JSON list of C-alpha atoms in Angstrom, two decimals:
[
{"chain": "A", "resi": 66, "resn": "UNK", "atom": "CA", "xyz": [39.53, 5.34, -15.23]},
{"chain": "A", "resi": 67, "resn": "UNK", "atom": "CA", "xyz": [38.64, 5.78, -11.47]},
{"chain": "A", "resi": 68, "resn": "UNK", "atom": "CA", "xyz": [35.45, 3.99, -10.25]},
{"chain": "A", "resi": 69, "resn": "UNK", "atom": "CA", "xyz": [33.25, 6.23, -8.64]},
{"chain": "A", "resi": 70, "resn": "UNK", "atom": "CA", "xyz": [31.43, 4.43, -5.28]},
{"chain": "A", "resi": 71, "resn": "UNK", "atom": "CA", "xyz": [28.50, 5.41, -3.24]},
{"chain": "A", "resi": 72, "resn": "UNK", "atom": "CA", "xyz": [29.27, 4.93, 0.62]},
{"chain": "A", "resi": 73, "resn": "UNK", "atom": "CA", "xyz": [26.20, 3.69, 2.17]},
{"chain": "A", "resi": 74, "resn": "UNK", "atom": "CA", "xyz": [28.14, 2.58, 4.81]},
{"chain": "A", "resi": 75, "resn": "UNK", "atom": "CA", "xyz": [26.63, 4.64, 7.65]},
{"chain": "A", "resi": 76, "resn": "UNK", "atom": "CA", "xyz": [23.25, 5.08, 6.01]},
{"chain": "A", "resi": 77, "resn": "UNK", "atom": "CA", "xyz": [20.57, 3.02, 7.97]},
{"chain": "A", "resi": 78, "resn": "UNK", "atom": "CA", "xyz": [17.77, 1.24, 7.01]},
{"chain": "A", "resi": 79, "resn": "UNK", "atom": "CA", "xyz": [14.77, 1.95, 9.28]},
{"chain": "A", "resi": 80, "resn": "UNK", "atom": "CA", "xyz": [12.28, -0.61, 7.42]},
{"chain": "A", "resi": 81, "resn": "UNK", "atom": "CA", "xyz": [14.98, -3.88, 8.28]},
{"chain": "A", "resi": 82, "resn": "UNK", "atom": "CA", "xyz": [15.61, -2.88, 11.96]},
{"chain": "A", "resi": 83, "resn": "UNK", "atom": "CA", "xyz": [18.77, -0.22, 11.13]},
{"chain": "A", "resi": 84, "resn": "UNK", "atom": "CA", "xyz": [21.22, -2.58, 9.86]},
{"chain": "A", "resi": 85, "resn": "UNK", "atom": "CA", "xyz": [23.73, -0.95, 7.16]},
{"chain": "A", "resi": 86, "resn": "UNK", "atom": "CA", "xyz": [22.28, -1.00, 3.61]},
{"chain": "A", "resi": 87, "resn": "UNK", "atom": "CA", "xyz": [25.53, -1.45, 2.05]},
{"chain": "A", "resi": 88, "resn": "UNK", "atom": "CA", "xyz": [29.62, -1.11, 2.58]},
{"chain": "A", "resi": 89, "resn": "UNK", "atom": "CA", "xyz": [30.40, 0.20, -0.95]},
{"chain": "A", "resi": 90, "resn": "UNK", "atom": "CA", "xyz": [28.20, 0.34, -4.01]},
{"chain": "A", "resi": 91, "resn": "UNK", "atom": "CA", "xyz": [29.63, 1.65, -7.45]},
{"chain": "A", "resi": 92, "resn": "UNK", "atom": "CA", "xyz": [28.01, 4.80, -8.69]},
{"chain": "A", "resi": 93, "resn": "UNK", "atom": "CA", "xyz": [24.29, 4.34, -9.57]},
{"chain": "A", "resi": 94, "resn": "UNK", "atom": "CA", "xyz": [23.78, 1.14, -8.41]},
{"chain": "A", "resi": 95, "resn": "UNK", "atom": "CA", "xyz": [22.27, 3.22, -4.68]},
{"chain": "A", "resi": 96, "resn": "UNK", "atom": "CA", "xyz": [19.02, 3.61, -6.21]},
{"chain": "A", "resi": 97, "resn": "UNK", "atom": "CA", "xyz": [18.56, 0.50, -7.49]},
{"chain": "A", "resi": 98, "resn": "UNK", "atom": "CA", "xyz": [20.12, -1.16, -4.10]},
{"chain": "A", "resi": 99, "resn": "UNK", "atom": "CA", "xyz": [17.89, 1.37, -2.49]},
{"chain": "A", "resi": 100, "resn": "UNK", "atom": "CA", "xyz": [14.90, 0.11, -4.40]},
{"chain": "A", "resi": 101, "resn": "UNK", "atom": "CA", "xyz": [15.32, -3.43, -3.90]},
{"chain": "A", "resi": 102, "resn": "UNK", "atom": "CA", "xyz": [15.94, -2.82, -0.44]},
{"chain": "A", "resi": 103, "resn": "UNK", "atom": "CA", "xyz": [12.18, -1.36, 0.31]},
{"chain": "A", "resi": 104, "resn": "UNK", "atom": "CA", "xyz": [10.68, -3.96, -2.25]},
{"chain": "A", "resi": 105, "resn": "UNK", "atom": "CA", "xyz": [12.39, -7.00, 0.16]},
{"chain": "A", "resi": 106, "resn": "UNK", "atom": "CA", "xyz": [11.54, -5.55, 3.24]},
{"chain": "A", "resi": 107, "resn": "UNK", "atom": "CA", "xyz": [8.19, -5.03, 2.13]},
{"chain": "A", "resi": 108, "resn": "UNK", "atom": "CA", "xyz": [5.76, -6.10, 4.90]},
{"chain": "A", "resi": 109, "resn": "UNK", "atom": "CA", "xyz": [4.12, -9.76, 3.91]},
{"chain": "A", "resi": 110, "resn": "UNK", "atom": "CA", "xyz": [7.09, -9.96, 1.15]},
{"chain": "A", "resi": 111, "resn": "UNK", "atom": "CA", "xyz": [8.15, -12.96, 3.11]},
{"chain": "A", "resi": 112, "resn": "UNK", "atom": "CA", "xyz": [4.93, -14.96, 3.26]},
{"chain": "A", "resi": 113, "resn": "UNK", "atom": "CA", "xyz": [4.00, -14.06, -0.45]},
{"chain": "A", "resi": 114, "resn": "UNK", "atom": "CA", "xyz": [7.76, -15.43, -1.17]},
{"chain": "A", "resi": 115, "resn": "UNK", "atom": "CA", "xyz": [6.71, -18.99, 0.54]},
{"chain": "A", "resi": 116, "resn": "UNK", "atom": "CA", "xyz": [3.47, -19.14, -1.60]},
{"chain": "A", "resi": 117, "resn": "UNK", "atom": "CA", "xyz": [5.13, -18.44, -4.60]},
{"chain": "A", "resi": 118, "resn": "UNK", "atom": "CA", "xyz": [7.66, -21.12, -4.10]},
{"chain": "A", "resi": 119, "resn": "UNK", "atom": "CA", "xyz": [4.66, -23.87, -3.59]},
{"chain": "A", "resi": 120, "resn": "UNK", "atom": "CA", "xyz": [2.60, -22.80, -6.33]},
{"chain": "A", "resi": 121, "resn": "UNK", "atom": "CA", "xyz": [5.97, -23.07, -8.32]},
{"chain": "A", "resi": 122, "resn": "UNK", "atom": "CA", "xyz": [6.73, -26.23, -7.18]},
{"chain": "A", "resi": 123, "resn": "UNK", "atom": "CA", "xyz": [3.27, -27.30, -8.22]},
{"chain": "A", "resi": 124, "resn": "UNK", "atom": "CA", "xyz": [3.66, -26.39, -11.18]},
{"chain": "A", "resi": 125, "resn": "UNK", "atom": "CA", "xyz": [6.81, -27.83, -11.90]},
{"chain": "A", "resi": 126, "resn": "UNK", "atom": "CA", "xyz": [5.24, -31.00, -10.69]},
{"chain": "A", "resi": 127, "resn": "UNK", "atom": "CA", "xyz": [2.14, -30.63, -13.79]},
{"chain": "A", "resi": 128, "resn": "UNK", "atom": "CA", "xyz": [5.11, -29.61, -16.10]},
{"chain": "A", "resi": 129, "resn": "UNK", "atom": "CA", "xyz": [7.47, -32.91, -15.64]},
{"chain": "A", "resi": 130, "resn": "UNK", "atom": "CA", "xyz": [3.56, -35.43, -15.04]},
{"chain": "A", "resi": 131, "resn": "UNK", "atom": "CA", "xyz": [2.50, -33.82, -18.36]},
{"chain": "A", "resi": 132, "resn": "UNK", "atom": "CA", "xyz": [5.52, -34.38, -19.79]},
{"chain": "A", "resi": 133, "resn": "UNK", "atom": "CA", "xyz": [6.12, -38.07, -18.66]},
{"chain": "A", "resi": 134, "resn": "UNK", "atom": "CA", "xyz": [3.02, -38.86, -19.83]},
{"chain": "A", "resi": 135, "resn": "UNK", "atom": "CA", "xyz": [3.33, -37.91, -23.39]},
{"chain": "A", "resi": 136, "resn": "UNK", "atom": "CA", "xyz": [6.59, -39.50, -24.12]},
{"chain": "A", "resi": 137, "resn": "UNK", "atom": "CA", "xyz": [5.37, -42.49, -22.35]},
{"chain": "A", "resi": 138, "resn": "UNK", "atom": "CA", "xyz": [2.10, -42.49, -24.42]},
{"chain": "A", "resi": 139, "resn": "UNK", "atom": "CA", "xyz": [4.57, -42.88, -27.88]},
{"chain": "A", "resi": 140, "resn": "UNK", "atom": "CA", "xyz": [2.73, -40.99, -29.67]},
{"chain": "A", "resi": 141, "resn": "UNK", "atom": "CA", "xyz": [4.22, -37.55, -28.83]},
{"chain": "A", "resi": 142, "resn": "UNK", "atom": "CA", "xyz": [8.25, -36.37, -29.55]},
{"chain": "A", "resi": 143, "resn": "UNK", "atom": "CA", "xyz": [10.35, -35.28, -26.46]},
{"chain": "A", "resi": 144, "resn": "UNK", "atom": "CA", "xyz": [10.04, -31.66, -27.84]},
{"chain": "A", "resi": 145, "resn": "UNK", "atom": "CA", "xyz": [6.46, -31.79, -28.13]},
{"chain": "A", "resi": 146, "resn": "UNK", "atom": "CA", "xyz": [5.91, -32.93, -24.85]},
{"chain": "A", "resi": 147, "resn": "UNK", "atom": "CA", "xyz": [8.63, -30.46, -23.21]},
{"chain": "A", "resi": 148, "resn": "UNK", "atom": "CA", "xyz": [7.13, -27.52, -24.91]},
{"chain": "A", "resi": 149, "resn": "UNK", "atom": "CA", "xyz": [3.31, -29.13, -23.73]},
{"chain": "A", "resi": 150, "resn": "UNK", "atom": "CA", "xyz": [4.69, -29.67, -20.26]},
{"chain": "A", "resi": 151, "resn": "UNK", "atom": "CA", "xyz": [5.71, -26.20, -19.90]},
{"chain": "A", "resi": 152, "resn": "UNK", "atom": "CA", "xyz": [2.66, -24.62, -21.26]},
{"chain": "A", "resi": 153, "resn": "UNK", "atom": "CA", "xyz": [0.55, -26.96, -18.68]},
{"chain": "A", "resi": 154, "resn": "UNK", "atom": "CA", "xyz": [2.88, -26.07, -15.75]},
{"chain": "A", "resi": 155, "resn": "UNK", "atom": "CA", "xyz": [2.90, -22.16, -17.22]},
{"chain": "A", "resi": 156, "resn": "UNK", "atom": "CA", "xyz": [-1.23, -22.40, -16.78]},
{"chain": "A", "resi": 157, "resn": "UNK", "atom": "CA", "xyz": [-1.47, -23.82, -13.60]},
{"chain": "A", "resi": 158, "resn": "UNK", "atom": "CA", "xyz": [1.64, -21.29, -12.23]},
{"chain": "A", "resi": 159, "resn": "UNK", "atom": "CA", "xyz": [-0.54, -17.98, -13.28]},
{"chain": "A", "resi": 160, "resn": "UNK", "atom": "CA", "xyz": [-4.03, -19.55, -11.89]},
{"chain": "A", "resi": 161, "resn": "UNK", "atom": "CA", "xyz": [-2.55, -20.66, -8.57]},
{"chain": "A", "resi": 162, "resn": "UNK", "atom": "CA", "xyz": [-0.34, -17.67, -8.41]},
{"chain": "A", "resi": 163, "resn": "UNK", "atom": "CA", "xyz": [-3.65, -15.33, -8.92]},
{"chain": "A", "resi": 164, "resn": "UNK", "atom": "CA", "xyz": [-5.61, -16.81, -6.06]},
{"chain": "A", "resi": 165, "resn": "UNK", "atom": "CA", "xyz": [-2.92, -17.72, -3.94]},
{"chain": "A", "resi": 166, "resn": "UNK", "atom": "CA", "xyz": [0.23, -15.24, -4.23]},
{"chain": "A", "resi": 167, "resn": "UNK", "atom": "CA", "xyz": [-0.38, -11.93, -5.74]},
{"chain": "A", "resi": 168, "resn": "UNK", "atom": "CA", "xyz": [-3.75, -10.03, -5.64]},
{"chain": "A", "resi": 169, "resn": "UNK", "atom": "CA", "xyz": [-4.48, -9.56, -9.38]},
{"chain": "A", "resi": 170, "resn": "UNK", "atom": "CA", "xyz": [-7.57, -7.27, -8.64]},
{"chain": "A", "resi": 171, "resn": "UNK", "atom": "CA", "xyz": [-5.37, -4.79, -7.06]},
{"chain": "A", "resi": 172, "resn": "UNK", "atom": "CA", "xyz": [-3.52, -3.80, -9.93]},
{"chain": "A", "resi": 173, "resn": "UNK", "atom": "CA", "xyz": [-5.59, -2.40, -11.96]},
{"chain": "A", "resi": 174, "resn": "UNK", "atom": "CA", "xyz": [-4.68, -3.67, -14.86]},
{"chain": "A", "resi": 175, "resn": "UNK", "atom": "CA", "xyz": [-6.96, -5.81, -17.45]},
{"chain": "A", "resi": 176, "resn": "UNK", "atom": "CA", "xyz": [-6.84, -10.09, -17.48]},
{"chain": "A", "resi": 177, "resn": "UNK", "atom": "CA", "xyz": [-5.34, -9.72, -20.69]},
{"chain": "A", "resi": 178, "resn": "UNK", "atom": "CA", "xyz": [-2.43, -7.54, -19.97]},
{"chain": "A", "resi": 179, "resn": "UNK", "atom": "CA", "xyz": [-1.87, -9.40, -16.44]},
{"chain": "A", "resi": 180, "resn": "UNK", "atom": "CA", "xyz": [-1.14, -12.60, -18.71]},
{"chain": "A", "resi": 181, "resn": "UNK", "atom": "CA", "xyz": [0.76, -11.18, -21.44]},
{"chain": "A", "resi": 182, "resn": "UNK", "atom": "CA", "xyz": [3.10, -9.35, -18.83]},
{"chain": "A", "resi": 183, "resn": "UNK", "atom": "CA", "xyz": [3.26, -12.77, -17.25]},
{"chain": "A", "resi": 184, "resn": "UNK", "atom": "CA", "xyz": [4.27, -14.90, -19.96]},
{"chain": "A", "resi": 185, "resn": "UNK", "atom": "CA", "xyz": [6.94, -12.26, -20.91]},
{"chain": "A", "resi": 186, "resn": "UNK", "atom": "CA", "xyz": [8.16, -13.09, -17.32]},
{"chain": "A", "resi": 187, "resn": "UNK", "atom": "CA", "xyz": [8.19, -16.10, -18.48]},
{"chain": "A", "resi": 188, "resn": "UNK", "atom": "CA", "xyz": [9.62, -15.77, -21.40]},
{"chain": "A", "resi": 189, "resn": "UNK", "atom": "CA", "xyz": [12.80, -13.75, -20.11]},
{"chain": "A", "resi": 190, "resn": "UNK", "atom": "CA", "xyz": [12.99, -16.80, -17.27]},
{"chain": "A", "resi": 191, "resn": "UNK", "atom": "CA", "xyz": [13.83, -18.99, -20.23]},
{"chain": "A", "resi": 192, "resn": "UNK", "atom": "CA", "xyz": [16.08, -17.03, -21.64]},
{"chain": "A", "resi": 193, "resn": "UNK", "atom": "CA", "xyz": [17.92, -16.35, -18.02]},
{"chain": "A", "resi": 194, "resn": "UNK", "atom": "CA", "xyz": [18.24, -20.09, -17.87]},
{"chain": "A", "resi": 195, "resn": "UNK", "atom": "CA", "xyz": [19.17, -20.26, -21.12]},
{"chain": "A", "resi": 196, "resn": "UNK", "atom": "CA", "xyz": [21.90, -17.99, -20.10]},
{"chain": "A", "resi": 197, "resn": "UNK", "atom": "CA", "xyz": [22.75, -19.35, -16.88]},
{"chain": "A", "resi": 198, "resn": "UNK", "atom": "CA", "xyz": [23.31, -23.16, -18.11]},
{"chain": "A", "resi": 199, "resn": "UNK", "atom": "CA", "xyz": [25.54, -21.69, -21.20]},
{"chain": "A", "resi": 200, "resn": "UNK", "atom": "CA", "xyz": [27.71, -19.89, -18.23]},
{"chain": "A", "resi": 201, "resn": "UNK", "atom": "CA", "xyz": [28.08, -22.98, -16.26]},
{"chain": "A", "resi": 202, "resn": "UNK", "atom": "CA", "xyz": [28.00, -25.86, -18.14]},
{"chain": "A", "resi": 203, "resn": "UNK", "atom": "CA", "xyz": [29.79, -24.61, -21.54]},
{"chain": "A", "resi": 204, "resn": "UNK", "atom": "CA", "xyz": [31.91, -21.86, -19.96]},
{"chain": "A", "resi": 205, "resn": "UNK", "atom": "CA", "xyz": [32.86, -23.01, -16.80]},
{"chain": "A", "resi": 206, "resn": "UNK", "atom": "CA", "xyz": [32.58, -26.89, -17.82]},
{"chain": "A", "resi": 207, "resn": "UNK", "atom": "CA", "xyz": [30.48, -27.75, -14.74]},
{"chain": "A", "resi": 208, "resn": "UNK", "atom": "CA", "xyz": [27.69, -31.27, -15.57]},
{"chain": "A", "resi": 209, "resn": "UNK", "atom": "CA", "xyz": [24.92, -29.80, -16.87]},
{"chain": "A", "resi": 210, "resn": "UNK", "atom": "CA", "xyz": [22.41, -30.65, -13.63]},
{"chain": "A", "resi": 211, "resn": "UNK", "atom": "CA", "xyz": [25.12, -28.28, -11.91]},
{"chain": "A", "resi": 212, "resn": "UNK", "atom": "CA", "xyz": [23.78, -25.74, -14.68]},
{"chain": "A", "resi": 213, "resn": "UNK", "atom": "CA", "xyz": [20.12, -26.60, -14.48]},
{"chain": "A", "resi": 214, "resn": "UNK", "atom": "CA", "xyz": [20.46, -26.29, -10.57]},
{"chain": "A", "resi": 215, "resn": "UNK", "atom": "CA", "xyz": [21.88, -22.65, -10.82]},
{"chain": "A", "resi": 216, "resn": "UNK", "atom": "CA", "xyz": [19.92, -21.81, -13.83]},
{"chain": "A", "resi": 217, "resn": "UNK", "atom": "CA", "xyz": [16.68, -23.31, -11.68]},
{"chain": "A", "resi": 218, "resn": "UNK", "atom": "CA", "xyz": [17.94, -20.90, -8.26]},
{"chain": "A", "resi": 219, "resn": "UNK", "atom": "CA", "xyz": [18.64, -17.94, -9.94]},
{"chain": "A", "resi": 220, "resn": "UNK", "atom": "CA", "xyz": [16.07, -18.07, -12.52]},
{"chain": "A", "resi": 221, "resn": "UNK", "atom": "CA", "xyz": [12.66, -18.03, -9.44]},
{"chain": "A", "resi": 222, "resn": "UNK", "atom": "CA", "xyz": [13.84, -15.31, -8.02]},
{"chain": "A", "resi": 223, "resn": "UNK", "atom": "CA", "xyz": [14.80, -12.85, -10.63]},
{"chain": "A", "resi": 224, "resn": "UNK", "atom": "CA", "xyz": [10.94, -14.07, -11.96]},
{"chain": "A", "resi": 225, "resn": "UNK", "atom": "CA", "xyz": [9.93, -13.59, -8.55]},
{"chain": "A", "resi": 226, "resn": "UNK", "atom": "CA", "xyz": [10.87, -10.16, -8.39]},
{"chain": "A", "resi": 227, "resn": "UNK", "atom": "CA", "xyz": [9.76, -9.38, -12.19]},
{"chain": "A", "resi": 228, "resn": "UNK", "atom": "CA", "xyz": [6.53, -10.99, -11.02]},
{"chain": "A", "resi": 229, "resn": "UNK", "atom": "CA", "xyz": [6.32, -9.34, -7.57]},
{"chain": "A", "resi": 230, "resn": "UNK", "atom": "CA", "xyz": [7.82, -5.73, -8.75]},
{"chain": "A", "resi": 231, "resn": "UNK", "atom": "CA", "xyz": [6.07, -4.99, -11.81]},
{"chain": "A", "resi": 232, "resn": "UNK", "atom": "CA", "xyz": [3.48, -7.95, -13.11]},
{"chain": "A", "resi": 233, "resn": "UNK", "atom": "CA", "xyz": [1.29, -7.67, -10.24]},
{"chain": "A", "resi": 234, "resn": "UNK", "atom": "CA", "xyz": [2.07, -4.54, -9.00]},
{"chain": "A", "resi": 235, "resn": "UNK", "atom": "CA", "xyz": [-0.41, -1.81, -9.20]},
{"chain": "A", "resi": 236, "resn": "UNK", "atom": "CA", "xyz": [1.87, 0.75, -10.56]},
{"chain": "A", "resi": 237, "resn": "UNK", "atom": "CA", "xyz": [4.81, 0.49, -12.83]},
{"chain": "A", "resi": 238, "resn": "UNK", "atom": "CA", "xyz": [8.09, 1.12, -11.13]},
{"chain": "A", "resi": 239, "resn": "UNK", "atom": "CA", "xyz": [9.56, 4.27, -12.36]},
{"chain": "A", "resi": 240, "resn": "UNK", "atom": "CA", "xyz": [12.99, 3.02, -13.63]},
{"chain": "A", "resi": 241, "resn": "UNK", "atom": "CA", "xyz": [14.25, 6.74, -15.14]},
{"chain": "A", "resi": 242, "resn": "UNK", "atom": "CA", "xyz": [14.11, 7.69, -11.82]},
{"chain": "A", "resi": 243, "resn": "UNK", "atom": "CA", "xyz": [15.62, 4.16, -10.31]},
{"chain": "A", "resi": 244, "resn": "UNK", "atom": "CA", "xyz": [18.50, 4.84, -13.19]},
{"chain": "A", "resi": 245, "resn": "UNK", "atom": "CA", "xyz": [18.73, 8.74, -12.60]},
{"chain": "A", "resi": 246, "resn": "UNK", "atom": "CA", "xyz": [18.50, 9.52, -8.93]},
{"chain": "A", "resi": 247, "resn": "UNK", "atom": "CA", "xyz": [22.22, 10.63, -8.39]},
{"chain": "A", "resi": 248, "resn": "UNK", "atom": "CA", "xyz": [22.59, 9.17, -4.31]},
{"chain": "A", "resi": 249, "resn": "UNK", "atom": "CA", "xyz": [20.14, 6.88, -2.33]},
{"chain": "A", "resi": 250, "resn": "UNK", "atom": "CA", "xyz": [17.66, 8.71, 0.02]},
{"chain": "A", "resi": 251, "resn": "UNK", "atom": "CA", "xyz": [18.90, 8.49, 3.76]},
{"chain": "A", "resi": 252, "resn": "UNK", "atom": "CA", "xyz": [16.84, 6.24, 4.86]},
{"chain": "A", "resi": 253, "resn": "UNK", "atom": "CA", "xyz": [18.10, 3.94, 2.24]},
{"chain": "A", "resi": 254, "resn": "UNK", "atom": "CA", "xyz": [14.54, 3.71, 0.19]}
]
């Protein structure tokens, strides 16, 4: 079976200063590139990128302080005060993220909707690090804080984009056409 590939070798992309989009890209995978592209090269991407990393590190930092305090208080079991540390971090991440990353007003879509969208981007960031630590730590029999490092990496930006592309984005992306489009446009967007 012969792999088809896209050559996007000499196609330019005006929006990042006409550097190549890409040497060789099996079949398909042009619109999506192309896609991704535009959305990273959007103008203010990189700033919005920065906030989003504080406002997660924030919240990390009310995740692990509520969780330290529970088990410390001996009341509470380790699970209990995981799962309450992530809800408290989860709370904090959306509020900060709302009035200092994305511009929830813009996308027309309802409080209620914004949130559930954003805990499912939540939810599929657990399971990616769910994923990611399996690979690393059971597969490839790396220490498990080689895992959670990886997991932690990979995990913020595929959320990120989720986030970015689709939860706060006024439209939805139209992924038949992301899937269907048969080559990248030429200016690689």
């Amino acid at each position: 079976m012969t792999q088809q590939t896209t050559n996007v070798a000499h196609q330019r992309d005006e929006t990042a200063g006409s550097r190549p989009a890409a040497t060789q890209l099996p079949a398909g995978l042009g619109p999506a590139w192309s896609w991704l592209v535009g959305f990273v090269s959007t103008p203010g991407r990189l700033i919005q990128f920065a906030r989003y990393l504080v406002v997660s590190v924030v919240a990390l930092g009310v995740d692990i302080a509520a969780f330290w305090m529970l088990v410390a208080s001996d009341g509470v079991a380790a699970v209990t005060a995981g799962a309450s540390g992530v809800l408290a971090g989860l709370i904090v991440h959306y509020t900060l993220s709302v009035f200092f990353v994305f511009a929830d007003q813009e996308t027309g879509k309802s409080q209620r909707r914004l949130i559930s969208e954003y805990v499912l981007t939540g939810g599929a960031g657990v399971l990616i690090t769910s994923a990611v630590i399996f690979a690393v730590v059971d597969l490839a029999g790396l220490p498990p804080f080689v895992g959670k490092g990886v997991a932690v990496v990979i995990t913020f930006v595929v959320v990120y984009i989720m986030r970015a592309g689709y939860v706060f984005n006024g439209g939805t992306p139209d992924v038949d056409a992301i899937v269907a489009a048969p080559e990248p446009m030429a200016s690689g967007r």
